[in-house]
């Protein structure tokens, strides 16, 4: 694995984390997004990661500043990928958006460039043909708070070249991740195959008006000893991501509860700017959410 120049396409919560973690480990990173406003938000988001690296990893001010200096930001796709060895796509979980992106990317990226999707729920085989280079395409999936929850699930599709697969496993290790190879496509990989049904169950309880988010989280935290409940986790994941997943399921299944949940997330959270921890409010208000208070688990 001799990758040096990495492009991260999509600068949302996880895209920004992937970009900064990769730069922190010494790679040159270009962050691509659709316009300068999105890139300005990314710069702010990444700057706010520095204290976490100092607090959680013991990084020095010089180290976090040097990592940021290895980042460049571009809104022109051709320029952003001009010398990329690897492109990690972290754009919205919408099939058409991803398909259009890969169609355009395949036209401007160098022949050497490997494409990897960070999609949480969609399979690489859904986009392999659109890339124009299916043998150089696979999934590379990260968990939120990447510098601490340092899993990297590498998943091939039937047409992925095993040499490329092994290179991406080595790259994941090089940026401080624990590589988790998946040799067969699995919707949700390993982590989300476990996590998504858990979050679905919590959202189902909410939309059926069985209980409110705090009560559901409190039940889980007391009953299992877990540090976070499902709605605190959803705030980390981001309400936009949760909505896109629910909306897709509603469209595919026609399930009325899914439709009701999608509408709830849209009208009560997204439309009101409550997008989760990144915006200061989702199911909880930050930086001092109620679930973090000492008396939250008391009767």
mmCIF file of C-alpha atoms in Angstrom:
data_model
loop_
_atom_site.group_PDB
_atom_site.id
_atom_site.type_symbol
_atom_site.label_atom_id
_atom_site.label_comp_id
_atom_site.label_asym_id
_atom_site.label_seq_id
_atom_site.Cartn_x
_atom_site.Cartn_y
_atom_site.Cartn_z
ATOM 1 C CA UNK A 1 0.000 0.000 0.000
ATOM 2 C CA UNK A 2 1.646 3.216 -1.176
ATOM 3 C CA UNK A 3 -1.256 5.626 -0.914
ATOM 4 C CA UNK A 4 -0.196 9.196 -0.157
ATOM 5 C CA UNK A 5 -2.963 11.487 -1.418
ATOM 6 C CA UNK A 6 -6.458 10.875 -0.113
ATOM 7 C CA UNK A 7 -9.665 12.670 -1.085
ATOM 8 C CA UNK A 8 -12.685 12.580 1.207
ATOM 9 C CA UNK A 9 -15.888 13.439 -0.659
ATOM 10 C CA UNK A 10 -18.547 14.765 1.680
ATOM 11 C CA UNK A 11 -17.678 16.874 4.690
ATOM 12 C CA UNK A 12 -20.480 16.108 7.116
ATOM 13 C CA UNK A 13 -19.964 14.784 10.628
ATOM 14 C CA UNK A 14 -18.236 11.544 9.654
ATOM 15 C CA UNK A 15 -16.609 12.823 6.464
ATOM 16 C CA UNK A 16 -14.882 15.549 8.472
ATOM 17 C CA UNK A 17 -13.707 13.020 11.035
ATOM 18 C CA UNK A 18 -12.339 10.681 8.363
ATOM 19 C CA UNK A 19 -10.474 13.551 6.725
ATOM 20 C CA UNK A 20 -8.916 14.798 9.945
ATOM 21 C CA UNK A 21 -7.980 11.339 11.247
ATOM 22 C CA UNK A 22 -6.298 10.541 7.931
ATOM 23 C CA UNK A 23 -4.375 13.833 7.995
ATOM 24 C CA UNK A 24 -3.457 13.255 11.652
ATOM 25 C CA UNK A 25 -1.751 10.035 10.587
ATOM 26 C CA UNK A 26 0.396 11.867 8.046
ATOM 27 C CA UNK A 27 -1.496 11.629 4.751
ATOM 28 C CA UNK A 28 -2.220 14.543 2.428
ATOM 29 C CA UNK A 29 -6.002 14.970 2.401
ATOM 30 C CA UNK A 30 -8.310 16.922 0.118
ATOM 31 C CA UNK A 31 -11.824 17.534 1.393
ATOM 32 C CA UNK A 32 -14.426 17.839 -1.380
ATOM 33 C CA UNK A 33 -17.937 19.172 -1.048
ATOM 34 C CA UNK A 34 -20.467 20.746 -3.380
ATOM 35 C CA UNK A 35 -19.941 24.418 -2.508
ATOM 36 C CA UNK A 36 -17.807 26.821 -0.504
ATOM 37 C CA UNK A 37 -20.413 27.170 2.241
ATOM 38 C CA UNK A 38 -20.277 23.425 2.920
ATOM 39 C CA UNK A 39 -16.494 23.597 2.993
ATOM 40 C CA UNK A 40 -16.540 26.511 5.420
ATOM 41 C CA UNK A 41 -18.759 24.446 7.722
ATOM 42 C CA UNK A 42 -16.299 21.571 7.347
ATOM 43 C CA UNK A 43 -13.379 23.781 8.350
ATOM 44 C CA UNK A 44 -15.239 24.847 11.473
ATOM 45 C CA UNK A 45 -16.258 21.258 12.235
ATOM 46 C CA UNK A 46 -12.710 19.942 11.836
ATOM 47 C CA UNK A 47 -11.194 22.750 13.901
ATOM 48 C CA UNK A 48 -13.491 21.704 16.749
ATOM 49 C CA UNK A 49 -12.001 18.187 16.617
ATOM 50 C CA UNK A 50 -8.563 19.376 17.745
ATOM 51 C CA UNK A 51 -9.369 19.536 21.487
ATOM 52 C CA UNK A 52 -10.749 15.986 21.394
ATOM 53 C CA UNK A 53 -7.467 14.698 19.960
ATOM 54 C CA UNK A 54 -5.586 16.522 22.704
ATOM 55 C CA UNK A 55 -7.913 15.306 25.435
ATOM 56 C CA UNK A 56 -8.531 11.739 24.287
ATOM 57 C CA UNK A 57 -5.256 10.889 22.528
ATOM 58 C CA UNK A 58 -2.828 13.165 24.338
ATOM 59 C CA UNK A 59 -1.896 14.937 21.107
ATOM 60 C CA UNK A 60 0.120 18.140 21.349
ATOM 61 C CA UNK A 61 -0.939 21.503 19.932
ATOM 62 C CA UNK A 62 1.790 21.114 17.297
ATOM 63 C CA UNK A 63 0.444 17.710 16.244
ATOM 64 C CA UNK A 64 -3.177 18.820 15.867
ATOM 65 C CA UNK A 65 -2.122 21.953 13.968
ATOM 66 C CA UNK A 66 0.166 19.957 11.670
ATOM 67 C CA UNK A 67 -2.713 17.576 10.899
ATOM 68 C CA UNK A 68 -4.960 20.484 9.933
ATOM 69 C CA UNK A 69 -2.193 21.901 7.726
ATOM 70 C CA UNK A 70 -2.237 18.675 5.676
ATOM 71 C CA UNK A 71 -5.854 19.374 4.655
ATOM 72 C CA UNK A 72 -6.976 21.253 1.554
ATOM 73 C CA UNK A 73 -10.573 22.088 0.683
ATOM 74 C CA UNK A 74 -12.043 22.107 -2.832
ATOM 75 C CA UNK A 75 -15.513 22.396 -4.368
ATOM 76 C CA UNK A 76 -14.381 21.431 -7.877
ATOM 77 C CA UNK A 77 -14.517 17.642 -8.173
ATOM 78 C CA UNK A 78 -11.901 17.313 -10.921
ATOM 79 C CA UNK A 79 -9.432 19.422 -8.943
ATOM 80 C CA UNK A 80 -10.193 17.570 -5.716
ATOM 81 C CA UNK A 81 -9.334 14.165 -7.190
ATOM 82 C CA UNK A 82 -6.591 15.171 -9.642
ATOM 83 C CA UNK A 83 -3.852 13.212 -7.838
ATOM 84 C CA UNK A 84 -5.880 10.999 -5.494
ATOM 85 C CA UNK A 85 -4.664 7.501 -4.723
ATOM 86 C CA UNK A 86 -7.864 6.784 -2.795
ATOM 87 C CA UNK A 87 -11.233 8.526 -2.634
ATOM 88 C CA UNK A 88 -13.457 7.896 0.378
ATOM 89 C CA UNK A 89 -17.062 8.848 -0.369
ATOM 90 C CA UNK A 90 -19.122 10.015 2.610
ATOM 91 C CA UNK A 91 -22.080 11.738 0.935
ATOM 92 C CA UNK A 92 -25.797 11.345 1.855
ATOM 93 C CA UNK A 93 -27.380 7.886 2.021
ATOM 94 C CA UNK A 94 -29.511 8.436 -1.081
ATOM 95 C CA UNK A 95 -29.086 6.028 -4.006
ATOM 96 C CA UNK A 96 -29.542 8.608 -6.776
ATOM 97 C CA UNK A 97 -27.122 11.068 -5.184
ATOM 98 C CA UNK A 98 -24.468 8.389 -4.839
ATOM 99 C CA UNK A 99 -25.055 6.978 -8.331
ATOM 100 C CA UNK A 100 -24.768 10.414 -9.939
ATOM 101 C CA UNK A 101 -21.652 11.162 -7.892
ATOM 102 C CA UNK A 102 -19.880 7.972 -8.959
ATOM 103 C CA UNK A 103 -20.835 8.475 -12.602
ATOM 104 C CA UNK A 104 -19.250 11.936 -12.530
ATOM 105 C CA UNK A 105 -16.304 10.797 -10.425
ATOM 106 C CA UNK A 106 -15.424 8.010 -12.816
ATOM 107 C CA UNK A 107 -15.053 10.540 -15.621
ATOM 108 C CA UNK A 108 -12.574 12.817 -13.832
ATOM 109 C CA UNK A 109 -10.567 10.608 -11.451
ATOM 110 C CA UNK A 110 -7.160 9.269 -12.586
ATOM 111 C CA UNK A 111 -7.012 5.640 -13.671
ATOM 112 C CA UNK A 112 -4.939 4.771 -10.587
ATOM 113 C CA UNK A 113 -7.555 5.980 -8.111
ATOM 114 C CA UNK A 114 -9.317 3.538 -5.788
ATOM 115 C CA UNK A 115 -12.918 4.366 -4.826
ATOM 116 C CA UNK A 116 -14.327 3.485 -1.401
ATOM 117 C CA UNK A 117 -17.803 4.158 -0.053
ATOM 118 C CA UNK A 118 -18.450 4.862 3.600
ATOM 119 C CA UNK A 119 -22.152 4.081 3.129
ATOM 120 C CA UNK A 120 -23.753 2.760 6.300
ATOM 121 C CA UNK A 121 -26.660 0.887 4.724
ATOM 122 C CA UNK A 122 -26.103 0.571 0.960
ATOM 123 C CA UNK A 123 -24.043 -2.123 -0.758
ATOM 124 C CA UNK A 124 -21.032 -1.438 -2.993
ATOM 125 C CA UNK A 125 -22.505 -3.655 -5.726
ATOM 126 C CA UNK A 126 -25.307 -1.081 -6.099
ATOM 127 C CA UNK A 127 -22.783 1.462 -7.416
ATOM 128 C CA UNK A 128 -19.990 -0.700 -8.855
ATOM 129 C CA UNK A 129 -21.132 -0.275 -12.455
ATOM 130 C CA UNK A 130 -21.562 3.485 -12.087
ATOM 131 C CA UNK A 131 -17.936 3.860 -10.976
ATOM 132 C CA UNK A 132 -16.619 2.581 -14.298
ATOM 133 C CA UNK A 133 -13.958 0.663 -12.358
ATOM 134 C CA UNK A 134 -15.748 -2.014 -10.308
ATOM 135 C CA UNK A 135 -12.539 -3.912 -9.600
ATOM 136 C CA UNK A 136 -11.174 -0.819 -7.803
ATOM 137 C CA UNK A 137 -14.296 -0.191 -5.742
ATOM 138 C CA UNK A 138 -15.298 -1.413 -2.285
ATOM 139 C CA UNK A 139 -16.713 -0.239 1.038
ATOM 140 C CA UNK A 140 -14.696 1.307 3.851
ATOM 141 C CA UNK A 141 -16.993 2.025 6.778
ATOM 142 C CA UNK A 142 -16.103 3.949 9.938
ATOM 143 C CA UNK A 143 -17.853 4.470 13.255
ATOM 144 C CA UNK A 144 -18.590 7.901 14.679
ATOM 145 C CA UNK A 145 -15.949 9.489 16.946
ATOM 146 C CA UNK A 146 -13.453 7.751 14.701
ATOM 147 C CA UNK A 147 -10.397 8.613 16.806
ATOM 148 C CA UNK A 148 -11.810 6.577 19.727
ATOM 149 C CA UNK A 149 -14.232 4.128 18.126
ATOM 150 C CA UNK A 150 -11.550 3.129 15.659
ATOM 151 C CA UNK A 151 -13.207 0.385 13.664
ATOM 152 C CA UNK A 152 -12.864 0.223 9.888
ATOM 153 C CA UNK A 153 -15.076 -2.329 8.157
ATOM 154 C CA UNK A 154 -13.680 -3.176 4.731
ATOM 155 C CA UNK A 155 -16.249 -4.947 2.558
ATOM 156 C CA UNK A 156 -15.733 -6.215 -0.974
ATOM 157 C CA UNK A 157 -18.338 -6.841 -3.631
ATOM 158 C CA UNK A 158 -18.059 -9.803 -6.008
ATOM 159 C CA UNK A 159 -16.034 -7.793 -8.539
ATOM 160 C CA UNK A 160 -13.497 -6.217 -6.151
ATOM 161 C CA UNK A 161 -9.856 -7.093 -6.897
ATOM 162 C CA UNK A 162 -8.424 -8.847 -3.816
ATOM 163 C CA UNK A 163 -5.172 -6.888 -4.214
ATOM 164 C CA UNK A 164 -7.181 -3.670 -3.817
ATOM 165 C CA UNK A 165 -9.046 -5.157 -0.863
ATOM 166 C CA UNK A 166 -5.763 -5.998 0.887
ATOM 167 C CA UNK A 167 -4.373 -2.527 0.153
ATOM 168 C CA UNK A 168 -7.384 -0.841 1.751
ATOM 169 C CA UNK A 169 -7.073 -3.111 4.795
ATOM 170 C CA UNK A 170 -3.446 -1.919 5.093
ATOM 171 C CA UNK A 171 -4.531 1.712 4.637
ATOM 172 C CA UNK A 172 -7.115 1.392 7.408
ATOM 173 C CA UNK A 173 -4.399 0.125 9.739
ATOM 174 C CA UNK A 174 -2.099 2.970 8.675
ATOM 175 C CA UNK A 175 -4.618 5.599 9.790
ATOM 176 C CA UNK A 176 -4.982 4.070 13.232
ATOM 177 C CA UNK A 177 -8.026 1.898 12.669
ATOM 178 C CA UNK A 178 -8.646 -1.719 13.603
ATOM 179 C CA UNK A 179 -9.387 -3.285 10.178
ATOM 180 C CA UNK A 180 -12.419 -5.581 10.109
ATOM 181 C CA UNK A 181 -12.472 -7.444 6.765
ATOM 182 C CA UNK A 182 -15.805 -8.608 5.326
ATOM 183 C CA UNK A 183 -15.408 -10.996 2.436
ATOM 184 C CA UNK A 184 -19.079 -11.066 1.510
ATOM 185 C CA UNK A 185 -21.561 -8.228 1.118
ATOM 186 C CA UNK A 186 -23.771 -7.725 4.146
ATOM 187 C CA UNK A 187 -26.259 -4.848 4.417
ATOM 188 C CA UNK A 188 -25.171 -2.877 7.475
ATOM 189 C CA UNK A 189 -21.803 -4.635 7.664
ATOM 190 C CA UNK A 190 -21.155 -6.044 11.158
ATOM 191 C CA UNK A 191 -21.650 -2.973 13.336
ATOM 192 C CA UNK A 192 -24.875 -1.705 11.784
ATOM 193 C CA UNK A 193 -26.277 -5.222 11.452
ATOM 194 C CA UNK A 194 -26.252 -5.095 15.240
ATOM 195 C CA UNK A 195 -26.926 -1.374 15.777
ATOM 196 C CA UNK A 196 -29.681 -0.552 13.264
ATOM 197 C CA UNK A 197 -32.283 -3.041 14.581
ATOM 198 C CA UNK A 198 -31.593 -1.656 18.053
ATOM 199 C CA UNK A 199 -32.191 1.935 16.899
ATOM 200 C CA UNK A 200 -35.218 0.838 14.848
ATOM 201 C CA UNK A 201 -36.765 -0.707 17.944
ATOM 202 C CA UNK A 202 -36.255 2.512 19.908
ATOM 203 C CA UNK A 203 -37.731 4.667 17.130
ATOM 204 C CA UNK A 204 -40.689 2.298 16.876
ATOM 205 C CA UNK A 205 -41.408 2.773 20.578
ATOM 206 C CA UNK A 206 -41.292 6.540 20.061
ATOM 207 C CA UNK A 207 -43.499 6.726 16.978
ATOM 208 C CA UNK A 208 -46.073 4.399 18.583
ATOM 209 C CA UNK A 209 -46.092 6.810 21.549
ATOM 210 C CA UNK A 210 -45.136 4.065 23.987
ATOM 211 C CA UNK A 211 -42.588 6.288 25.744
ATOM 212 C CA UNK A 212 -40.495 9.416 25.240
ATOM 213 C CA UNK A 213 -36.781 9.377 24.226
ATOM 214 C CA UNK A 214 -35.485 10.016 27.752
ATOM 215 C CA UNK A 215 -37.490 7.152 29.246
ATOM 216 C CA UNK A 216 -36.423 4.759 26.506
ATOM 217 C CA UNK A 217 -32.763 5.711 26.941
ATOM 218 C CA UNK A 218 -32.993 5.508 30.717
ATOM 219 C CA UNK A 219 -34.466 2.006 30.467
ATOM 220 C CA UNK A 220 -31.618 0.805 28.255
ATOM 221 C CA UNK A 221 -28.885 2.455 30.329
ATOM 222 C CA UNK A 222 -30.145 1.078 33.654
ATOM 223 C CA UNK A 223 -30.999 -2.359 32.268
ATOM 224 C CA UNK A 224 -27.690 -2.971 30.482
ATOM 225 C CA UNK A 225 -25.155 -0.627 32.058
ATOM 226 C CA UNK A 226 -24.582 1.012 28.673
ATOM 227 C CA UNK A 227 -23.197 4.577 28.756
ATOM 228 C CA UNK A 228 -25.665 5.798 26.106
ATOM 229 C CA UNK A 229 -29.218 5.018 25.102
ATOM 230 C CA UNK A 230 -30.489 4.743 21.506
ATOM 231 C CA UNK A 231 -31.605 8.363 21.167
ATOM 232 C CA UNK A 232 -28.289 9.677 22.481
ATOM 233 C CA UNK A 233 -26.661 7.466 19.841
ATOM 234 C CA UNK A 234 -29.005 8.828 17.166
ATOM 235 C CA UNK A 235 -27.901 12.348 18.104
ATOM 236 C CA UNK A 236 -24.306 11.296 17.402
ATOM 237 C CA UNK A 237 -25.230 9.595 14.130
ATOM 238 C CA UNK A 238 -27.193 12.696 13.080
ATOM 239 C CA UNK A 239 -30.923 13.130 12.524
ATOM 240 C CA UNK A 240 -30.434 13.690 8.783
ATOM 241 C CA UNK A 241 -28.830 10.266 8.415
ATOM 242 C CA UNK A 242 -31.546 8.652 10.518
ATOM 243 C CA UNK A 243 -34.222 10.359 8.400
ATOM 244 C CA UNK A 244 -32.676 9.249 5.083
ATOM 245 C CA UNK A 245 -32.586 5.644 6.285
ATOM 246 C CA UNK A 246 -36.161 5.726 7.598
ATOM 247 C CA UNK A 247 -37.494 7.452 4.478
ATOM 248 C CA UNK A 248 -35.890 4.813 2.244
ATOM 249 C CA UNK A 249 -37.423 2.027 4.319
ATOM 250 C CA UNK A 250 -40.820 3.736 4.233
ATOM 251 C CA UNK A 251 -40.678 4.063 0.449
ATOM 252 C CA UNK A 252 -39.595 0.446 -0.003
ATOM 253 C CA UNK A 253 -42.058 -1.124 2.413
ATOM 254 C CA UNK A 254 -45.016 1.260 2.495
ATOM 255 C CA UNK A 255 -45.096 0.716 6.251
ATOM 256 C CA UNK A 256 -47.330 3.355 7.858
ATOM 257 C CA UNK A 257 -45.282 3.563 11.047
ATOM 258 C CA UNK A 258 -42.133 4.161 9.002
ATOM 259 C CA UNK A 259 -43.910 6.938 7.098
ATOM 260 C CA UNK A 260 -45.083 8.447 10.384
ATOM 261 C CA UNK A 261 -41.550 8.245 11.802
ATOM 262 C CA UNK A 262 -40.042 9.883 8.718
ATOM 263 C CA UNK A 263 -42.564 12.719 9.022
ATOM 264 C CA UNK A 264 -41.809 13.096 12.738
ATOM 265 C CA UNK A 265 -38.051 13.329 12.159
ATOM 266 C CA UNK A 266 -38.574 15.834 9.334
ATOM 267 C CA UNK A 267 -41.085 18.183 10.940
ATOM 268 C CA UNK A 268 -40.079 18.062 14.595
ATOM 269 C CA UNK A 269 -36.310 17.871 14.214
ATOM 270 C CA UNK A 270 -34.818 18.568 10.769
ATOM 271 C CA UNK A 271 -37.122 21.458 9.859
ATOM 272 C CA UNK A 272 -36.371 23.034 13.238
ATOM 273 C CA UNK A 273 -32.598 22.688 12.827
ATOM 274 C CA UNK A 274 -32.359 19.981 15.481
ATOM 275 C CA UNK A 275 -29.928 17.733 13.643
ATOM 276 C CA UNK A 276 -28.226 16.130 16.615
ATOM 277 C CA UNK A 277 -25.115 16.714 18.655
ATOM 278 C CA UNK A 278 -23.320 18.534 15.800
ATOM 279 C CA UNK A 279 -25.871 21.386 15.841
ATOM 280 C CA UNK A 280 -26.304 21.570 19.605
ATOM 281 C CA UNK A 281 -29.725 19.944 19.714
ATOM 282 C CA UNK A 282 -31.444 16.799 18.560
ATOM 283 C CA UNK A 283 -33.325 14.559 20.939
ATOM 284 C CA UNK A 284 -31.211 16.226 23.635
ATOM 285 C CA UNK A 285 -29.660 19.670 24.089
ATOM 286 C CA UNK A 286 -25.852 19.993 24.100
ATOM 287 C CA UNK A 287 -23.260 20.486 25.506
ATOM 288 C CA UNK A 288 -25.053 19.433 28.716
ATOM 289 C CA UNK A 289 -27.579 16.732 27.768
ATOM 290 C CA UNK A 290 -29.869 15.435 30.471
ATOM 291 C CA UNK A 291 -28.602 11.857 30.082
ATOM 292 C CA UNK A 292 -25.147 13.003 31.249
ATOM 293 C CA UNK A 293 -26.437 14.484 34.502
ATOM 294 C CA UNK A 294 -25.754 12.508 37.698
ATOM 295 C CA UNK A 295 -29.419 12.115 38.600
ATOM 296 C CA UNK A 296 -30.616 10.926 35.150
ATOM 297 C CA UNK A 297 -30.686 7.263 36.150
ATOM 298 C CA UNK A 298 -32.367 7.889 39.484
ATOM 299 C CA UNK A 299 -36.074 7.410 40.024
#
